[in-house]
mmCIF file of C-alpha atoms in Angstrom:
data_model
loop_
_atom_site.group_PDB
_atom_site.id
_atom_site.type_symbol
_atom_site.label_atom_id
_atom_site.label_comp_id
_atom_site.label_asym_id
_atom_site.label_seq_id
_atom_site.Cartn_x
_atom_site.Cartn_y
_atom_site.Cartn_z
ATOM 1 C CA MET A 16 13.264 21.224 -17.721
ATOM 2 C CA GLN A 17 13.749 21.625 -13.998
ATOM 3 C CA LEU A 18 10.529 21.944 -12.035
ATOM 4 C CA ASP A 19 10.416 22.826 -8.379
ATOM 5 C CA LEU A 20 7.957 21.122 -6.079
ATOM 6 C CA VAL A 21 5.183 23.728 -6.174
ATOM 7 C CA THR A 22 5.186 24.022 -9.966
ATOM 8 C CA SER A 23 5.019 20.246 -10.211
ATOM 9 C CA LEU A 24 2.031 20.280 -7.880
ATOM 10 C CA TYR A 25 0.336 22.812 -10.136
ATOM 11 C CA VAL A 26 0.893 20.519 -13.101
ATOM 12 C CA LEU A 27 -0.501 17.589 -11.117
ATOM 13 C CA LEU A 28 -3.561 19.588 -10.073
ATOM 14 C CA LEU A 29 -4.341 20.844 -13.571
ATOM 15 C CA ALA A 30 -3.743 17.425 -15.102
ATOM 16 C CA ALA A 31 -6.121 15.868 -12.587
ATOM 17 C CA PHE A 32 -8.835 18.342 -13.538
ATOM 18 C CA ILE A 33 -8.254 17.834 -17.252
ATOM 19 C CA GLY A 34 -8.358 14.077 -16.869
ATOM 20 C CA PHE A 35 -11.560 14.205 -14.898
ATOM 21 C CA GLU A 36 -13.241 16.496 -17.395
ATOM 22 C CA VAL A 37 -12.385 14.610 -20.570
ATOM 23 C CA ILE A 38 -13.423 11.270 -19.127
ATOM 24 C CA ARG A 39 -16.619 12.413 -17.500
ATOM 25 C CA ARG A 40 -19.006 11.853 -20.395
ATOM 26 C CA VAL A 41 -17.680 8.733 -22.061
ATOM 27 C CA SER A 42 -20.580 6.642 -23.256
ATOM 28 C CA PRO A 43 -20.699 3.178 -21.635
ATOM 29 C CA LEU A 44 -20.210 1.525 -25.024
ATOM 30 C CA LEU A 45 -16.726 2.996 -25.119
ATOM 31 C CA HIS A 46 -15.611 1.999 -21.645
ATOM 32 C CA THR A 47 -13.584 -1.008 -22.753
ATOM 33 C CA PRO A 48 -11.749 0.811 -25.586
ATOM 34 C CA LEU A 49 -11.062 3.593 -23.102
ATOM 35 C CA MET A 50 -9.483 1.103 -20.700
ATOM 36 C CA SER A 51 -7.158 -0.300 -23.326
ATOM 37 C CA LEU A 52 -6.286 3.122 -24.746
ATOM 38 C CA THR A 53 -5.382 4.573 -21.348
ATOM 39 C CA ASN A 54 -3.360 1.430 -20.733
ATOM 40 C CA ALA A 55 -1.421 2.107 -23.929
ATOM 41 C CA LEU A 56 -0.925 5.747 -22.972
ATOM 42 C CA ASP A 57 0.408 4.661 -19.571
ATOM 43 C CA ALA A 58 3.354 3.216 -21.424
ATOM 44 C CA ILE A 59 4.726 6.755 -21.663
ATOM 45 C CA ALA A 60 6.978 5.390 -18.944
ATOM 46 C CA VAL A 61 9.002 4.031 -21.874
ATOM 47 C CA VAL A 62 10.544 7.513 -22.050
ATOM 48 C CA GLY A 63 12.087 7.039 -18.616
ATOM 49 C CA ALA A 64 13.190 3.537 -19.527
ATOM 50 C CA ILE A 65 14.842 4.742 -22.757
ATOM 51 C CA ILE A 66 16.821 7.365 -20.885
ATOM 52 C CA LEU A 67 17.736 4.765 -18.268
ATOM 53 C CA ALA A 68 18.926 2.158 -20.763
ATOM 54 C CA GLY A 69 20.682 4.595 -23.020
ATOM 55 C CA GLU A 70 22.772 6.648 -20.675
ATOM 56 C CA GLY A 71 25.322 3.929 -20.175
ATOM 57 C CA LYS A 72 25.438 4.082 -16.387
ATOM 58 C CA GLY A 73 26.249 0.444 -15.855
ATOM 59 C CA ASN A 74 24.891 -3.054 -16.233
ATOM 60 C CA LEU A 75 22.006 -2.710 -13.807
ATOM 61 C CA ALA A 76 20.605 0.285 -15.693
ATOM 62 C CA LYS A 77 20.995 -1.451 -19.043
ATOM 63 C CA ILE A 78 19.292 -4.675 -17.998
ATOM 64 C CA LEU A 79 16.465 -3.132 -16.012
ATOM 65 C CA GLY A 80 15.975 -0.450 -18.639
ATOM 66 C CA THR A 81 15.778 -2.962 -21.473
ATOM 67 C CA ILE A 82 13.229 -5.121 -19.655
ATOM 68 C CA ALA A 83 11.230 -1.980 -18.911
ATOM 69 C CA ILE A 84 11.366 -0.923 -22.575
ATOM 70 C CA ILE A 85 10.166 -4.382 -23.650
ATOM 71 C CA ALA A 86 7.234 -4.262 -21.233
ATOM 72 C CA ALA A 87 6.214 -0.724 -22.165
ATOM 73 C CA THR A 88 6.584 -1.195 -25.921
ATOM 74 C CA SER A 89 4.448 -4.337 -25.885
ATOM 75 C CA ASN A 90 1.830 -2.266 -24.078
ATOM 76 C CA ILE A 91 1.988 0.473 -26.696
ATOM 77 C CA VAL A 92 1.811 -1.787 -29.728
ATOM 78 C CA GLY A 93 -0.757 -4.186 -28.319
ATOM 79 C CA GLY A 94 -2.861 -1.479 -26.723
ATOM 80 C CA PHE A 95 -3.294 0.640 -29.822
ATOM 81 C CA MET A 96 -3.916 -2.414 -31.975
ATOM 82 C CA ILE A 97 -6.632 -3.821 -29.772
ATOM 83 C CA THR A 98 -8.321 -0.460 -29.295
ATOM 84 C CA ASP A 99 -8.425 0.065 -33.023
ATOM 85 C CA ARG A 100 -9.894 -3.424 -33.515
ATOM 86 C CA MET A 101 -12.569 -2.722 -30.958
ATOM 87 C CA LEU A 102 -13.479 0.577 -32.535
ATOM 88 C CA LYS A 103 -13.686 -0.949 -35.999
ATOM 89 C CA MET A 104 -16.682 -2.908 -34.784
ATOM 90 C CA PHE A 105 -18.598 0.299 -34.272
ATOM 91 C CA LYS A 106 -20.687 1.486 -37.147
ATOM 92 C CA ALA A 107 -22.090 5.022 -37.224
ATOM 93 C CA SER A 108 -25.408 3.687 -35.964
ATOM 94 C CA GLY A 109 -23.930 1.854 -32.997
ATOM 95 C CA PRO A 110 -21.936 -1.283 -32.140
ATOM 96 C CA ARG A 111 -22.566 -4.607 -33.745
ATOM 97 C CA LYS A 112 -20.844 -6.644 -31.040
ATOM 98 C CA PRO A 113 -19.846 -5.713 -27.493
ATOM 99 C CA MET B 12 18.304 28.193 -34.019
ATOM 100 C CA PHE B 13 16.676 26.472 -31.072
ATOM 101 C CA ALA B 14 18.831 24.510 -28.696
ATOM 102 C CA SER B 15 18.166 20.801 -28.773
ATOM 103 C CA GLU B 16 16.740 20.793 -25.250
ATOM 104 C CA ASN B 17 14.063 23.245 -26.367
ATOM 105 C CA ILE B 18 13.138 21.072 -29.300
ATOM 106 C CA LEU B 19 12.742 18.104 -26.964
ATOM 107 C CA GLU B 20 10.539 20.057 -24.594
ATOM 108 C CA ILE B 21 8.342 21.395 -27.378
ATOM 109 C CA THR B 22 7.999 17.859 -28.694
ATOM 110 C CA TYR B 23 6.835 16.726 -25.270
ATOM 111 C CA LEU B 24 4.406 19.640 -25.177
ATOM 112 C CA ILE B 25 2.839 18.649 -28.487
ATOM 113 C CA ALA B 26 2.693 15.012 -27.374
ATOM 114 C CA THR B 27 0.896 16.035 -24.166
ATOM 115 C CA ALA B 28 -1.660 18.018 -26.147
ATOM 116 C CA LEU B 29 -2.207 15.038 -28.436
ATOM 117 C CA PHE B 30 -2.736 12.732 -25.449
ATOM 118 C CA VAL B 31 -5.369 15.018 -23.945
ATOM 119 C CA LEU B 32 -7.110 15.292 -27.320
ATOM 120 C CA SER B 33 -6.915 11.525 -27.701
ATOM 121 C CA LEU B 34 -8.843 10.970 -24.480
ATOM 122 C CA LYS B 35 -11.326 13.680 -25.335
ATOM 123 C CA TRP B 36 -12.007 12.262 -28.779
ATOM 124 C CA LEU B 37 -12.520 8.804 -27.353
ATOM 125 C CA SER B 38 -15.608 9.915 -25.467
ATOM 126 C CA SER B 39 -17.862 9.769 -28.522
ATOM 127 C CA PRO B 40 -18.161 6.978 -31.112
ATOM 128 C CA VAL B 41 -17.988 9.447 -33.998
ATOM 129 C CA THR B 42 -14.553 10.783 -33.096
ATOM 130 C CA ALA B 43 -13.221 7.702 -31.331
ATOM 131 C CA ARG B 44 -10.935 6.423 -34.091
ATOM 132 C CA ARG B 45 -9.426 9.872 -34.425
ATOM 133 C CA GLY B 46 -8.631 9.590 -30.731
ATOM 134 C CA VAL B 47 -6.616 6.417 -31.288
ATOM 135 C CA TRP B 48 -4.729 8.106 -34.119
ATOM 136 C CA ALA B 49 -3.903 11.084 -31.896
ATOM 137 C CA GLY B 50 -2.628 8.780 -29.156
ATOM 138 C CA GLU B 51 -0.407 6.916 -31.588
ATOM 139 C CA VAL B 52 1.086 10.090 -33.036
ATOM 140 C CA GLY B 53 1.635 11.548 -29.572
ATOM 141 C CA MET B 54 3.424 8.413 -28.382
ATOM 142 C CA LEU B 55 5.600 8.320 -31.521
ATOM 143 C CA LEU B 56 6.554 11.950 -31.008
ATOM 144 C CA ALA B 57 7.448 11.373 -27.370
ATOM 145 C CA ILE B 58 9.590 8.332 -28.153
ATOM 146 C CA ALA B 59 11.282 9.955 -31.151
ATOM 147 C CA GLY B 60 12.002 13.098 -29.184
ATOM 148 C CA THR B 61 13.488 11.069 -26.337
ATOM 149 C CA LEU B 62 15.706 9.102 -28.707
ATOM 150 C CA LEU B 63 17.244 12.396 -29.786
ATOM 151 C CA HIS B 64 18.032 13.326 -26.181
ATOM 152 C CA LYS B 65 21.681 14.126 -26.035
ATOM 153 C CA GLY B 66 22.368 12.229 -22.824
ATOM 154 C CA ILE B 67 21.937 8.921 -24.614
ATOM 155 C CA VAL B 68 25.158 7.296 -25.705
ATOM 156 C CA ASP B 69 24.212 3.681 -26.351
ATOM 157 C CA TYR B 70 21.350 2.875 -28.698
ATOM 158 C CA ARG B 71 21.812 -0.876 -28.959
ATOM 159 C CA TRP B 72 19.890 -1.865 -25.866
ATOM 160 C CA ILE B 73 17.112 0.571 -26.685
ATOM 161 C CA ALA B 74 16.789 -0.934 -30.154
ATOM 162 C CA ILE B 75 16.747 -4.476 -28.740
ATOM 163 C CA GLY B 76 14.075 -3.462 -26.258
ATOM 164 C CA LEU B 77 11.892 -1.787 -28.852
ATOM 165 C CA VAL B 78 12.083 -4.710 -31.264
ATOM 166 C CA LEU B 79 11.402 -7.367 -28.629
ATOM 167 C CA GLY B 80 8.567 -5.289 -27.263
ATOM 168 C CA THR B 81 6.960 -5.047 -30.665
ATOM 169 C CA ILE B 82 7.328 -8.809 -31.180
ATOM 170 C CA ILE B 83 5.552 -9.454 -27.882
ATOM 171 C CA GLY B 84 2.988 -6.737 -28.414
ATOM 172 C CA VAL B 85 1.650 -7.797 -31.797
ATOM 173 C CA PRO B 86 0.170 -11.141 -30.646
ATOM 174 C CA LEU B 87 -1.198 -9.383 -27.585
ATOM 175 C CA GLY B 88 -3.026 -7.022 -29.904
ATOM 176 C CA ARG B 89 -4.527 -9.867 -31.847
ATOM 177 C CA VAL B 90 -6.273 -11.788 -29.057
ATOM 178 C CA ALA B 91 -9.923 -12.720 -29.441
ATOM 179 C CA MET B 92 -12.393 -10.159 -28.255
ATOM 180 C CA THR B 93 -13.602 -12.447 -25.494
ATOM 181 C CA ALA B 94 -10.100 -12.427 -24.041
ATOM 182 C CA VAL B 95 -9.913 -8.654 -23.714
ATOM 183 C CA PRO B 96 -10.380 -8.456 -19.903
ATOM 184 C CA GLN B 97 -7.459 -10.767 -19.140
ATOM 185 C CA ARG B 98 -5.398 -9.076 -21.832
ATOM 186 C CA THR B 99 -6.060 -5.750 -20.147
ATOM 187 C CA ALA B 100 -5.026 -7.160 -16.769
ATOM 188 C CA LEU B 101 -1.832 -8.586 -18.268
ATOM 189 C CA SER B 102 -1.125 -5.260 -19.903
ATOM 190 C CA HIS B 103 -1.557 -3.503 -16.550
ATOM 191 C CA ALA B 104 1.007 -5.922 -15.130
ATOM 192 C CA PHE B 105 3.495 -4.997 -17.872
ATOM 193 C CA GLY B 106 2.983 -1.296 -17.298
ATOM 194 C CA ALA B 107 3.545 -1.719 -13.577
ATOM 195 C CA LEU B 108 6.660 -3.797 -14.261
ATOM 196 C CA CYS B 109 8.099 -0.984 -16.379
ATOM 197 C CA VAL B 110 7.426 1.612 -13.695
ATOM 198 C CA THR B 111 8.845 -0.563 -10.914
ATOM 199 C CA LEU B 112 12.060 -1.278 -12.771
ATOM 200 C CA VAL B 113 12.599 2.361 -13.737
ATOM 201 C CA GLY B 114 11.938 3.465 -10.165
ATOM 202 C CA THR B 115 14.319 0.848 -8.755
ATOM 203 C CA ALA B 116 17.127 1.804 -11.105
ATOM 204 C CA GLU B 117 16.610 5.541 -10.559
ATOM 205 C CA PHE B 118 16.677 4.987 -6.809
ATOM 206 C CA THR B 119 19.943 3.098 -7.049
ATOM 207 C CA PHE B 120 21.611 5.800 -9.080
ATOM 208 C CA ALA B 121 20.218 8.800 -7.262
ATOM 209 C CA ARG B 122 21.007 7.861 -3.688
ATOM 210 C CA ARG B 123 23.320 10.673 -2.820
ATOM 211 C CA THR B 124 22.085 13.427 -5.066
ATOM 212 C CA PHE B 125 18.304 13.496 -4.628
ATOM 213 C CA PRO B 126 16.621 15.190 -1.683
ATOM 214 C CA GLN B 127 15.039 12.944 0.910
ATOM 215 C CA PHE B 128 11.449 13.583 -0.167
ATOM 216 C CA MET B 129 12.233 12.519 -3.724
ATOM 217 C CA MET B 130 13.740 9.281 -2.465
ATOM 218 C CA GLY B 131 10.570 8.624 -0.517
ATOM 219 C CA VAL B 132 8.488 9.284 -3.610
ATOM 220 C CA LEU B 133 10.663 6.900 -5.633
ATOM 221 C CA SER B 134 10.195 4.284 -2.927
ATOM 222 C CA LEU B 135 6.437 4.700 -3.157
ATOM 223 C CA GLU B 136 6.637 4.300 -6.917
ATOM 224 C CA VAL B 137 8.492 1.019 -6.522
ATOM 225 C CA ILE B 138 6.113 -0.241 -3.829
ATOM 226 C CA LEU B 139 2.965 0.546 -5.778
ATOM 227 C CA GLY B 140 4.445 -0.706 -9.030
ATOM 228 C CA ALA B 141 5.423 -4.063 -7.567
ATOM 229 C CA LEU B 142 2.059 -4.424 -5.861
ATOM 230 C CA THR B 143 0.270 -3.673 -9.129
ATOM 231 C CA PHE B 144 2.476 -6.117 -11.008
ATOM 232 C CA THR B 145 1.660 -9.144 -8.882
ATOM 233 C CA GLY B 146 -1.943 -8.107 -8.314
ATOM 234 C CA SER B 147 -2.578 -7.677 -12.040
ATOM 235 C CA LEU B 148 -0.962 -11.025 -12.795
ATOM 236 C CA MET B 149 -3.311 -12.626 -10.255
ATOM 237 C CA ALA B 150 -6.267 -10.853 -11.858
ATOM 238 C CA ALA B 151 -5.221 -11.996 -15.326
ATOM 239 C CA GLY B 152 -4.837 -15.558 -14.080
ATOM 240 C CA LYS B 153 -8.263 -15.548 -12.524
ATOM 241 C CA LEU B 154 -9.875 -14.068 -15.630
ATOM 242 C CA GLN B 155 -8.195 -16.618 -17.834
ATOM 243 C CA GLU B 156 -9.353 -19.274 -15.327
ATOM 244 C CA VAL B 157 -5.832 -20.491 -14.838
ATOM 245 C CA LEU B 158 -6.225 -19.610 -11.169
ATOM 246 C CA PRO B 159 -9.305 -20.698 -9.182
ATOM 247 C CA GLN B 160 -12.160 -18.260 -9.364
ATOM 248 C CA ARG B 161 -13.067 -18.432 -5.691
ATOM 249 C CA PRO B 162 -11.302 -16.127 -3.242
ATOM 250 C CA ILE B 163 -7.964 -17.668 -2.313
ATOM 251 C CA THR B 164 -7.617 -17.478 1.454
ATOM 252 C CA TYR B 165 -5.650 -19.265 4.130
ATOM 253 C CA LYS B 166 -5.540 -19.104 7.896
ATOM 254 C CA GLY B 167 -3.785 -16.068 9.286
ATOM 255 C CA GLN B 168 -3.813 -14.385 5.890
ATOM 256 C CA ASN B 169 -4.688 -10.959 7.227
ATOM 257 C CA LEU B 170 -1.804 -10.999 9.681
ATOM 258 C CA VAL B 171 0.616 -12.084 6.972
ATOM 259 C CA ASN B 172 -0.627 -9.333 4.673
ATOM 260 C CA LEU B 173 -0.277 -6.698 7.377
ATOM 261 C CA GLY B 174 3.134 -8.057 8.260
ATOM 262 C CA CYS B 175 4.200 -7.801 4.632
ATOM 263 C CA TRP B 176 3.654 -4.065 4.805
ATOM 264 C CA ARG B 177 6.300 -3.680 7.502
ATOM 265 C CA LEU B 178 9.285 -3.758 5.185
ATOM 266 C CA PRO B 179 8.000 -1.373 2.495
ATOM 267 C CA LEU B 180 6.525 1.141 4.914
ATOM 268 C CA GLY B 181 9.501 0.866 7.225
ATOM 269 C CA SER B 182 11.828 1.668 4.361
ATOM 270 C CA ALA B 183 9.823 4.392 2.679
ATOM 271 C CA GLY B 184 8.101 5.901 5.718
ATOM 272 C CA PRO B 185 11.124 7.474 7.373
ATOM 273 C CA SER B 186 11.913 9.300 4.121
ATOM 274 C CA PHE B 187 8.854 11.423 4.676
ATOM 275 C CA CYS B 188 9.598 12.186 8.312
ATOM 276 C CA ILE B 189 11.599 15.149 9.478
ATOM 277 C CA ARG B 190 14.566 13.800 11.318
ATOM 278 C CA THR B 191 14.949 15.774 14.491
ATOM 279 C CA ARG B 192 16.714 14.632 17.601
ATOM 280 C CA SER B 193 13.424 13.805 19.266
ATOM 281 C CA SER B 194 12.319 11.582 16.401
ATOM 282 C CA CYS B 195 15.551 9.625 16.507
ATOM 283 C CA SER B 196 14.957 8.794 20.144
ATOM 284 C CA LEU B 197 11.496 7.637 19.109
ATOM 285 C CA HIS B 198 13.083 4.757 17.252
ATOM 286 C CA ASP B 199 15.593 3.886 19.917
ATOM 287 C CA ARG B 200 13.735 2.333 22.761
ATOM 288 C CA HIS B 201 16.720 1.320 24.830
ATOM 289 C CA SER B 202 17.916 4.809 25.713
ATOM 290 C CA PRO B 203 15.002 7.091 26.384
ATOM 291 C CA GLY B 204 16.739 10.214 25.136
ATOM 292 C CA ILE B 205 15.399 13.654 25.860
ATOM 293 C CA ARG B 206 11.662 13.742 26.284
ATOM 294 C CA ARG B 207 10.260 17.005 25.099
ATOM 295 C CA ASP B 208 6.720 18.092 24.426
ATOM 296 C CA ASP B 209 6.707 18.366 20.662
ATOM 297 C CA ASP B 210 5.108 16.716 17.626
ATOM 298 C CA TYR B 211 5.939 13.129 18.435
ATOM 299 C CA SER B 212 5.218 13.353 22.139
ATOM 300 C CA ASP B 213 1.780 11.756 21.870
ATOM 301 C CA TRP B 214 3.455 8.581 20.584
ATOM 302 C CA ARG B 215 5.978 8.540 23.384
ATOM 303 C CA ARG B 216 3.506 9.355 26.118
ATOM 304 C CA GLY B 217 1.740 6.100 25.444
ATOM 305 C CA HIS B 218 4.885 4.094 25.886
ATOM 306 C CA ALA B 219 4.041 2.387 29.141
ATOM 307 C CA ASP B 220 0.367 1.727 28.443
ATOM 308 C CA SER B 221 0.274 1.464 24.638
ATOM 309 C CA ASN B 222 -2.369 -0.623 22.964
ATOM 310 C CA PHE B 223 -1.950 -2.955 20.025
ATOM 311 C CA ALA B 224 -2.664 -0.300 17.395
ATOM 312 C CA LEU B 225 0.033 2.029 18.663
ATOM 313 C CA GLU B 226 2.506 -0.818 19.000
ATOM 314 C CA PHE B 227 1.790 -1.943 15.467
ATOM 315 C CA LEU B 228 2.235 1.558 14.091
ATOM 316 C CA ARG B 229 5.479 1.935 15.970
ATOM 317 C CA TRP B 230 6.690 -1.430 14.679
ATOM 318 C CA THR B 231 5.679 -0.584 11.108
ATOM 319 C CA PHE B 232 7.261 2.819 10.837
ATOM 320 C CA GLY B 233 10.269 2.247 13.054
ATOM 321 C CA GLY B 234 12.236 1.423 9.972
ATOM 322 C CA SER B 235 15.691 2.264 11.231
ATOM 323 C CA ASN B 236 15.313 0.074 14.303
ATOM 324 C CA GLY B 237 16.737 -3.140 13.004
ATOM 325 C CA PHE B 238 16.613 -2.921 9.216
ATOM 326 C CA CYS B 239 19.195 -1.402 6.979
ATOM 327 C CA THR B 240 16.914 1.028 5.181
ATOM 328 C CA PRO B 241 18.041 3.309 2.378
ATOM 329 C CA ALA B 242 16.457 6.303 4.048
ATOM 330 C CA ALA B 243 18.545 5.716 7.152
ATOM 331 C CA ASN B 244 21.594 6.884 5.269
ATOM 332 C CA TYR B 245 20.361 10.478 5.046
#
């Protein structure tokens, strides 16, 4: 999907507003799970690394792409696991442990 | 039916919607676990859709990367709850490492085909990614108390830090500048060139009586003066 510069700026603008709005009213109890979840979502860069490592452009792309995939995948797996563990400590009435 | 590029783009669209919902659901304890589920499904969709991208010819390295990443990620997800801050800092370092490496490789392969502004943006990605990588590693070390907790300073540190910015800004800065004849003579101080009254004239007018700030700016952004910068090839 080819985007020109102005359309990309629209996407950036709307995404910034969406991000601001959904984060605005997070309760302070959930700040730490939010940090680790957004960290895991940041690993969407693995998509770029997969394309880089898979297109067969040469050794530099393969090596750098593989290291990037390792880093991003460990973020994904670890991030979702730890966020789920943190949220399991919440009962419906509130958290048992910070 | 649909071409495979359309399927990939629709997959990305659904994944984006799931990511936004994931963040939204995380704002309240009642829906928070649903938010994690949505994030996981969105990420799986994005990765699966990318694996079906038809530009990919070699799956071995991708598979190696995914498996090794999972092996590293599982112990990182099982740390004690008291170690969560340093785990988060370490995780930030990994994310920055991924972005830096992808940006570096894309820059290397795109040198002649991308417009100048895009190359500058890629340079910024690499600069910020590398900065985040080392900074987050320092933060993780301090949180884990491997590094001393007090501020680590040495004499002349500020000058060294400012000096360290010369190479990144000197390489990436000229990518964002419009290269006219007058701006080229800005960088070449041995032949004055044609002095005209245009955008850069306020820099040149201060040539004889410039103060330290102007000199430093000129030194920082005069990337093509003595360095072989990538942007100088355009």
